[in-house]
Amino acid sequence: MARLPRLNPIGIPQHVIQRGNNRQACFSSEQDLIAYAGWLKEYSREFDVQVHAWVFMTNHVHLLVTPQADAGVSNMMQAIGRIYVRYFNREYRRSGTLWEGRYKSCLVQSEEYLLQCYRYIELNPVRANMVADPADYYWSSYSCNGLGVKSNLVTPHAEYLSLGRYPKQRCERYRALFRSALDGELVDEIRRSLNKGLALGSESFKQTLETRFQRRVTEAPLGRRKLEESRM
């Protein structure tokens, strides 16, 4: 059965994750990280995708992005995936796949949920016990969003800009969001939405998406889900 094309509505943020195949490392050196960051910058511009938050871990990548053109995120991820695999295979004299199939993503409601996704993404190294403070991890957008470091990769979302009138004020209020841990239920909801391609937001947000695009962005009722699985 052919897979449906990605739901890539212009102007609606997406949380994206790309994992290494079988959770193997997709970054083995600083040069690998530099190369990926360069292509992310290049292709986000080419396909008109705004990048709000990101983190590069050893075996996966998280991005928070908003497409400004049709199929922007899909085109960007395909382009990065292809060129990076060629680079990685050449660099390490290997062949075959690197990524765990297609990237996973979920649409994100700006109100309430977007800044939570910022936090979820930039706290990845802390949850992995790699650092105690997100500011101590170089390969994420926290230094831009929380410390005001200039970047030509990151585009602040309107929800981030609403934190304050001035950059210093926004950074201070953004850092304040990290003084408390993410709610465990919210973490589970973000992960479930990502892995299943569901929308992350209020019920009215999800209903609006389903009506507008005629696509399910919520979990099917239990009875229907079992019927769909039996047909697979």
PDB file of C-alpha atoms in Angstrom:
ATOM      1  CA  MET A   1       0.000   0.000   0.000  1.00  0.00           C
ATOM      2  CA  ALA A   2       1.514   3.349  -1.066  1.00  0.00           C
ATOM      3  CA  ARG A   3       2.303   5.767   1.732  1.00  0.00           C
ATOM      4  CA  LEU A   4       0.447   9.058   1.808  1.00  0.00           C
ATOM      5  CA  PRO A   5       2.548  12.140   1.082  1.00  0.00           C
ATOM      6  CA  ARG A   6       3.645  14.160   4.075  1.00  0.00           C
ATOM      7  CA  LEU A   7       1.229  16.728   5.430  1.00  0.00           C
ATOM      8  CA  ASN A   8       3.273  19.905   4.929  1.00  0.00           C
ATOM      9  CA  PRO A   9       0.956  22.897   5.373  1.00  0.00           C
ATOM     10  CA  ILE A  10       2.598  26.259   4.906  1.00  0.00           C
ATOM     11  CA  GLY A  11       2.923  28.291   8.085  1.00  0.00           C
ATOM     12  CA  ILE A  12       2.287  25.485  10.600  1.00  0.00           C
ATOM     13  CA  PRO A  13       5.319  24.462  12.698  1.00  0.00           C
ATOM     14  CA  GLN A  14       6.614  20.897  12.598  1.00  0.00           C
ATOM     15  CA  HIS A  15       8.719  18.954  15.074  1.00  0.00           C
ATOM     16  CA  VAL A  16      11.018  16.665  13.075  1.00  0.00           C
ATOM     17  CA  ILE A  17      13.250  13.791  14.159  1.00  0.00           C
ATOM     18  CA  GLN A  18      15.684  11.838  11.967  1.00  0.00           C
ATOM     19  CA  ARG A  19      17.306   8.781  13.569  1.00  0.00           C
ATOM     20  CA  GLY A  20      20.269   6.700  12.586  1.00  0.00           C
ATOM     21  CA  ASN A  21      19.401   3.196  11.358  1.00  0.00           C
ATOM     22  CA  ASN A  22      19.146   0.773  14.310  1.00  0.00           C
ATOM     23  CA  ARG A  23      20.093   3.783  16.443  1.00  0.00           C
ATOM     24  CA  GLN A  24      23.639   3.677  15.102  1.00  0.00           C
ATOM     25  CA  ALA A  25      25.756   6.824  15.240  1.00  0.00           C
ATOM     26  CA  CYS A  26      25.186   9.273  12.415  1.00  0.00           C
ATOM     27  CA  PHE A  27      27.811  11.711  13.725  1.00  0.00           C
ATOM     28  CA  SER A  28      31.274  10.361  14.511  1.00  0.00           C
ATOM     29  CA  SER A  29      33.309  13.559  14.532  1.00  0.00           C
ATOM     30  CA  GLU A  30      32.968  17.316  14.847  1.00  0.00           C
ATOM     31  CA  GLN A  31      33.493  17.579  11.099  1.00  0.00           C
ATOM     32  CA  ASP A  32      30.354  15.488  10.568  1.00  0.00           C
ATOM     33  CA  LEU A  33      28.338  17.899  12.700  1.00  0.00           C
ATOM     34  CA  ILE A  34      29.752  20.893  10.870  1.00  0.00           C
ATOM     35  CA  ALA A  35      28.877  19.310   7.523  1.00  0.00           C
ATOM     36  CA  TYR A  36      25.289  18.543   8.558  1.00  0.00           C
ATOM     37  CA  ALA A  37      24.792  22.042   9.969  1.00  0.00           C
ATOM     38  CA  GLY A  38      26.051  23.560   6.728  1.00  0.00           C
ATOM     39  CA  TRP A  39      23.624  21.549   4.608  1.00  0.00           C
ATOM     40  CA  LEU A  40      20.759  22.287   6.988  1.00  0.00           C
ATOM     41  CA  LYS A  41      21.464  25.980   6.523  1.00  0.00           C
ATOM     42  CA  GLU A  42      21.773  25.649   2.741  1.00  0.00           C
ATOM     43  CA  TYR A  43      18.667  23.567   2.124  1.00  0.00           C
ATOM     44  CA  SER A  44      16.450  25.349   4.639  1.00  0.00           C
ATOM     45  CA  ARG A  45      17.080  28.473   2.588  1.00  0.00           C
ATOM     46  CA  GLU A  46      16.654  26.744  -0.762  1.00  0.00           C
ATOM     47  CA  PHE A  47      13.307  25.215   0.198  1.00  0.00           C
ATOM     48  CA  ASP A  48      12.125  28.186   2.284  1.00  0.00           C
ATOM     49  CA  VAL A  49      11.931  26.520   5.680  1.00  0.00           C
ATOM     50  CA  GLN A  50      12.406  28.510   8.879  1.00  0.00           C
ATOM     51  CA  VAL A  51      14.431  26.713  11.571  1.00  0.00           C
ATOM     52  CA  HIS A  52      13.479  27.737  15.117  1.00  0.00           C
ATOM     53  CA  ALA A  53      15.232  25.141  17.289  1.00  0.00           C
ATOM     54  CA  TRP A  54      17.536  22.187  16.730  1.00  0.00           C
ATOM     55  CA  VAL A  55      19.825  19.694  18.412  1.00  0.00           C
ATOM     56  CA  PHE A  56      22.283  17.202  16.934  1.00  0.00           C
ATOM     57  CA  MET A  57      22.743  14.123  19.102  1.00  0.00           C
ATOM     58  CA  THR A  58      25.082  11.202  18.411  1.00  0.00           C
ATOM     59  CA  ASN A  59      22.459   9.087  16.641  1.00  0.00           C
ATOM     60  CA  HIS A  60      19.600  11.458  15.856  1.00  0.00           C
ATOM     61  CA  VAL A  61      18.577  15.003  14.997  1.00  0.00           C
ATOM     62  CA  HIS A  62      15.664  17.090  16.275  1.00  0.00           C
ATOM     63  CA  LEU A  63      14.386  20.149  14.402  1.00  0.00           C
ATOM     64  CA  LEU A  64      11.559  22.609  15.018  1.00  0.00           C
ATOM     65  CA  VAL A  65      10.724  24.220  11.699  1.00  0.00           C
ATOM     66  CA  THR A  66       8.021  26.085   9.776  1.00  0.00           C
ATOM     67  CA  PRO A  67       7.713  25.677   5.993  1.00  0.00           C
ATOM     68  CA  GLN A  68       7.009  28.794   3.945  1.00  0.00           C
ATOM     69  CA  ALA A  69       6.619  26.876   0.656  1.00  0.00           C
ATOM     70  CA  ASP A  70       4.747  23.763  -0.453  1.00  0.00           C
ATOM     71  CA  ALA A  71       6.481  20.506   0.575  1.00  0.00           C
ATOM     72  CA  GLY A  72       9.318  22.568   2.030  1.00  0.00           C
ATOM     73  CA  VAL A  73      10.146  20.288   4.943  1.00  0.00           C
ATOM     74  CA  SER A  74       9.974  17.094   2.877  1.00  0.00           C
ATOM     75  CA  ASN A  75      12.198  18.554   0.168  1.00  0.00           C
ATOM     76  CA  MET A  76      14.665  19.866   2.718  1.00  0.00           C
ATOM     77  CA  MET A  77      14.943  16.595   4.644  1.00  0.00           C
ATOM     78  CA  GLN A  78      15.296  14.536   1.465  1.00  0.00           C
ATOM     79  CA  ALA A  79      18.058  16.793   0.157  1.00  0.00           C
ATOM     80  CA  ILE A  80      19.986  16.785   3.443  1.00  0.00           C
ATOM     81  CA  GLY A  81      19.525  13.047   3.872  1.00  0.00           C
ATOM     82  CA  ARG A  82      20.876  12.187   0.429  1.00  0.00           C
ATOM     83  CA  ILE A  83      23.912  14.440   0.458  1.00  0.00           C
ATOM     84  CA  TYR A  84      24.834  13.605   4.049  1.00  0.00           C
ATOM     85  CA  VAL A  85      24.673   9.840   3.450  1.00  0.00           C
ATOM     86  CA  ARG A  86      26.976  10.221   0.437  1.00  0.00           C
ATOM     87  CA  TYR A  87      29.377  12.268   2.543  1.00  0.00           C
ATOM     88  CA  PHE A  88      29.255   9.854   5.498  1.00  0.00           C
ATOM     89  CA  ASN A  89      29.739   6.732   3.383  1.00  0.00           C
ATOM     90  CA  ARG A  90      32.665   8.293   1.558  1.00  0.00           C
ATOM     91  CA  GLU A  91      34.241   9.584   4.768  1.00  0.00           C
ATOM     92  CA  TYR A  92      34.055   6.246   6.579  1.00  0.00           C
ATOM     93  CA  ARG A  93      34.409   3.924   3.580  1.00  0.00           C
ATOM     94  CA  ARG A  94      31.060   2.299   4.086  1.00  0.00           C
ATOM     95  CA  SER A  95      27.964   1.682   1.973  1.00  0.00           C
ATOM     96  CA  GLY A  96      24.259   1.311   2.447  1.00  0.00           C
ATOM     97  CA  THR A  97      21.677   3.168   4.439  1.00  0.00           C
ATOM     98  CA  LEU A  98      22.394   5.476   7.356  1.00  0.00           C
ATOM     99  CA  TRP A  99      18.937   6.693   8.340  1.00  0.00           C
ATOM    100  CA  GLU A 100      16.082   4.760   9.943  1.00  0.00           C
ATOM    101  CA  GLY A 101      13.667   5.085   7.022  1.00  0.00           C
ATOM    102  CA  ARG A 102      11.777   8.328   6.534  1.00  0.00           C
ATOM    103  CA  TYR A 103      12.080  11.075   9.081  1.00  0.00           C
ATOM    104  CA  LYS A 104       9.241  11.352  11.603  1.00  0.00           C
ATOM    105  CA  SER A 105       7.334  14.546  12.260  1.00  0.00           C
ATOM    106  CA  CYS A 106       4.263  16.082  13.847  1.00  0.00           C
ATOM    107  CA  LEU A 107       2.422  19.347  13.321  1.00  0.00           C
ATOM    108  CA  VAL A 108       2.589  21.640  16.349  1.00  0.00           C
ATOM    109  CA  GLN A 109       0.088  24.183  17.598  1.00  0.00           C
ATOM    110  CA  SER A 110       1.883  27.466  18.174  1.00  0.00           C
ATOM    111  CA  GLU A 111      -0.049  28.495  21.272  1.00  0.00           C
ATOM    112  CA  GLU A 112       0.817  26.495  24.385  1.00  0.00           C
ATOM    113  CA  TYR A 113       2.846  23.803  22.634  1.00  0.00           C
ATOM    114  CA  LEU A 114       5.508  25.472  20.504  1.00  0.00           C
ATOM    115  CA  LEU A 115       7.743  26.739  23.295  1.00  0.00           C
ATOM    116  CA  GLN A 116       7.364  23.356  24.986  1.00  0.00           C
ATOM    117  CA  CYS A 117       8.847  21.776  21.852  1.00  0.00           C
ATOM    118  CA  TYR A 118      11.702  24.308  21.977  1.00  0.00           C
ATOM    119  CA  ARG A 119      12.412  23.073  25.495  1.00  0.00           C
ATOM    120  CA  TYR A 120      12.017  19.392  24.658  1.00  0.00           C
ATOM    121  CA  ILE A 121      14.509  19.697  21.811  1.00  0.00           C
ATOM    122  CA  GLU A 122      17.152  21.723  23.615  1.00  0.00           C
ATOM    123  CA  LEU A 123      16.904  19.606  26.779  1.00  0.00           C
ATOM    124  CA  ASN A 124      17.781  16.405  24.892  1.00  0.00           C
ATOM    125  CA  PRO A 125      21.457  16.461  25.990  1.00  0.00           C
ATOM    126  CA  VAL A 126      20.362  16.978  29.610  1.00  0.00           C
ATOM    127  CA  ARG A 127      17.938  14.036  29.495  1.00  0.00           C
ATOM    128  CA  ALA A 128      20.742  11.942  27.969  1.00  0.00           C
ATOM    129  CA  ASN A 129      23.011  12.884  30.921  1.00  0.00           C
ATOM    130  CA  MET A 130      25.549  14.432  28.555  1.00  0.00           C
ATOM    131  CA  VAL A 131      25.451  17.819  30.295  1.00  0.00           C
ATOM    132  CA  ALA A 132      23.807  19.312  33.368  1.00  0.00           C
ATOM    133  CA  ASP A 133      22.783  22.541  31.649  1.00  0.00           C
ATOM    134  CA  PRO A 134      21.634  22.985  28.032  1.00  0.00           C
ATOM    135  CA  ALA A 135      24.025  25.918  27.757  1.00  0.00           C
ATOM    136  CA  ASP A 136      26.912  23.452  28.093  1.00  0.00           C
ATOM    137  CA  TYR A 137      25.984  21.579  24.897  1.00  0.00           C
ATOM    138  CA  TYR A 138      27.413  23.227  21.805  1.00  0.00           C
ATOM    139  CA  TRP A 139      25.399  21.474  19.094  1.00  0.00           C
ATOM    140  CA  SER A 140      21.981  22.923  19.778  1.00  0.00           C
ATOM    141  CA  SER A 141      20.116  26.178  19.306  1.00  0.00           C
ATOM    142  CA  TYR A 142      20.007  26.951  23.045  1.00  0.00           C
ATOM    143  CA  SER A 143      22.892  29.400  22.796  1.00  0.00           C
ATOM    144  CA  CYS A 144      20.867  31.370  20.228  1.00  0.00           C
ATOM    145  CA  ASN A 145      17.488  31.227  21.946  1.00  0.00           C
ATOM    146  CA  GLY A 146      18.658  31.367  25.551  1.00  0.00           C
ATOM    147  CA  LEU A 147      21.920  33.305  25.421  1.00  0.00           C
ATOM    148  CA  GLY A 148      21.438  35.592  22.434  1.00  0.00           C
ATOM    149  CA  VAL A 149      24.281  34.222  20.305  1.00  0.00           C
ATOM    150  CA  LYS A 150      23.800  35.412  16.730  1.00  0.00           C
ATOM    151  CA  SER A 151      23.032  32.742  14.134  1.00  0.00           C
ATOM    152  CA  ASN A 152      22.137  32.820  10.454  1.00  0.00           C
ATOM    153  CA  LEU A 153      20.525  29.383  10.814  1.00  0.00           C
ATOM    154  CA  VAL A 154      17.883  30.158  13.442  1.00  0.00           C
ATOM    155  CA  THR A 155      14.745  32.193  12.680  1.00  0.00           C
ATOM    156  CA  PRO A 156      12.797  33.131  15.833  1.00  0.00           C
ATOM    157  CA  HIS A 157       9.146  32.096  15.757  1.00  0.00           C
ATOM    158  CA  ALA A 158       6.482  34.663  16.645  1.00  0.00           C
ATOM    159  CA  GLU A 159       5.804  32.806  19.914  1.00  0.00           C
ATOM    160  CA  TYR A 160       9.459  33.218  20.880  1.00  0.00           C
ATOM    161  CA  LEU A 161       9.420  36.892  19.894  1.00  0.00           C
ATOM    162  CA  SER A 162       6.360  37.417  22.087  1.00  0.00           C
ATOM    163  CA  LEU A 163       8.471  36.642  25.153  1.00  0.00           C
ATOM    164  CA  GLY A 164       9.714  40.215  25.206  1.00  0.00           C
ATOM    165  CA  ARG A 165      10.181  43.443  23.330  1.00  0.00           C
ATOM    166  CA  TYR A 166      13.978  43.364  23.402  1.00  0.00           C
ATOM    167  CA  PRO A 167      16.443  40.502  22.713  1.00  0.00           C
ATOM    168  CA  LYS A 168      17.884  40.560  26.221  1.00  0.00           C
ATOM    169  CA  GLN A 169      14.423  40.372  27.760  1.00  0.00           C
ATOM    170  CA  ARG A 170      13.435  37.487  25.478  1.00  0.00           C
ATOM    171  CA  CYS A 171      16.560  35.540  26.400  1.00  0.00           C
ATOM    172  CA  GLU A 172      15.988  36.056  30.116  1.00  0.00           C
ATOM    173  CA  ARG A 173      12.382  34.904  29.905  1.00  0.00           C
ATOM    174  CA  TYR A 174      13.333  31.984  27.687  1.00  0.00           C
ATOM    175  CA  ARG A 175      15.969  30.809  30.177  1.00  0.00           C
ATOM    176  CA  ALA A 176      13.350  31.055  32.919  1.00  0.00           C
ATOM    177  CA  LEU A 177      11.296  28.409  31.091  1.00  0.00           C
ATOM    178  CA  PHE A 178      14.121  25.933  31.709  1.00  0.00           C
ATOM    179  CA  ARG A 179      14.142  26.354  35.494  1.00  0.00           C
ATOM    180  CA  SER A 180      11.465  23.693  35.820  1.00  0.00           C
ATOM    181  CA  ALA A 181      11.479  20.224  34.329  1.00  0.00           C
ATOM    182  CA  LEU A 182       9.170  19.290  31.477  1.00  0.00           C
ATOM    183  CA  ASP A 183       6.036  17.523  32.651  1.00  0.00           C
ATOM    184  CA  GLY A 184       6.362  13.764  32.156  1.00  0.00           C
ATOM    185  CA  GLU A 185       2.959  13.458  30.497  1.00  0.00           C
ATOM    186  CA  LEU A 186       3.899  16.207  28.066  1.00  0.00           C
ATOM    187  CA  VAL A 187       7.157  14.422  27.199  1.00  0.00           C
ATOM    188  CA  ASP A 188       5.170  11.244  26.494  1.00  0.00           C
ATOM    189  CA  GLU A 189       2.667  13.196  24.379  1.00  0.00           C
ATOM    190  CA  ILE A 190       5.438  14.786  22.313  1.00  0.00           C
ATOM    191  CA  ARG A 191       7.117  11.414  21.720  1.00  0.00           C
ATOM    192  CA  ARG A 192       3.840   9.706  20.832  1.00  0.00           C
ATOM    193  CA  SER A 193       2.886  12.474  18.410  1.00  0.00           C
ATOM    194  CA  LEU A 194       6.299  12.300  16.743  1.00  0.00           C
ATOM    195  CA  ASN A 195       6.454   8.533  16.410  1.00  0.00           C
ATOM    196  CA  LYS A 196       2.895   8.207  15.088  1.00  0.00           C
ATOM    197  CA  GLY A 197       2.794  11.361  12.969  1.00  0.00           C
ATOM    198  CA  LEU A 198      -0.020  12.891  15.011  1.00  0.00           C
ATOM    199  CA  ALA A 199      -0.693  16.570  15.631  1.00  0.00           C
ATOM    200  CA  LEU A 200       0.482  18.111  18.906  1.00  0.00           C
ATOM    201  CA  GLY A 201      -2.047  20.566  20.234  1.00  0.00           C
ATOM    202  CA  SER A 202      -5.552  21.109  21.526  1.00  0.00           C
ATOM    203  CA  GLU A 203      -8.523  19.076  20.351  1.00  0.00           C
ATOM    204  CA  SER A 204      -9.860  22.048  18.394  1.00  0.00           C
ATOM    205  CA  PHE A 205      -6.483  22.438  16.650  1.00  0.00           C
ATOM    206  CA  LYS A 206      -6.525  18.768  15.637  1.00  0.00           C
ATOM    207  CA  GLN A 207     -10.136  18.913  14.461  1.00  0.00           C
ATOM    208  CA  THR A 208      -9.381  21.985  12.377  1.00  0.00           C
ATOM    209  CA  LEU A 209      -6.490  20.196  10.665  1.00  0.00           C
ATOM    210  CA  GLU A 210      -8.538  17.087   9.948  1.00  0.00           C
ATOM    211  CA  THR A 211     -11.389  19.138   8.484  1.00  0.00           C
ATOM    212  CA  ARG A 212      -9.089  21.328   6.411  1.00  0.00           C
ATOM    213  CA  PHE A 213      -6.840  18.598   4.993  1.00  0.00           C
ATOM    214  CA  GLN A 214      -9.119  15.538   5.197  1.00  0.00           C
ATOM    215  CA  ARG A 215      -6.338  13.622   6.932  1.00  0.00           C
ATOM    216  CA  ARG A 216      -6.311  11.950  10.337  1.00  0.00           C
ATOM    217  CA  VAL A 217      -3.900  13.636  12.762  1.00  0.00           C
ATOM    218  CA  THR A 218      -5.261  11.910  15.881  1.00  0.00           C
ATOM    219  CA  GLU A 219      -5.192   8.277  16.924  1.00  0.00           C
ATOM    220  CA  ALA A 220      -7.978   6.165  15.470  1.00  0.00           C
ATOM    221  CA  PRO A 221     -10.553   4.821  17.945  1.00  0.00           C
ATOM    222  CA  LEU A 222      -9.493   1.448  19.359  1.00  0.00           C
ATOM    223  CA  GLY A 223     -11.980  -0.609  17.310  1.00  0.00           C
ATOM    224  CA  ARG A 224     -11.082   1.084  14.052  1.00  0.00           C
ATOM    225  CA  ARG A 225      -7.365   0.870  14.825  1.00  0.00           C
ATOM    226  CA  LYS A 226      -7.592  -2.914  15.278  1.00  0.00           C
ATOM    227  CA  LEU A 227      -9.508  -3.209  11.997  1.00  0.00           C
ATOM    228  CA  GLU A 228      -6.874  -1.157  10.157  1.00  0.00           C
ATOM    229  CA  GLU A 229      -4.074  -3.246  11.658  1.00  0.00           C
ATOM    230  CA  SER A 230      -5.791  -6.488  10.622  1.00  0.00           C
ATOM    231  CA  ARG A 231      -5.777  -5.290   7.005  1.00  0.00           C
ATOM    232  CA  MET A 232      -2.042  -4.550   6.992  1.00  0.00           C
TER     233      MET A 232
END
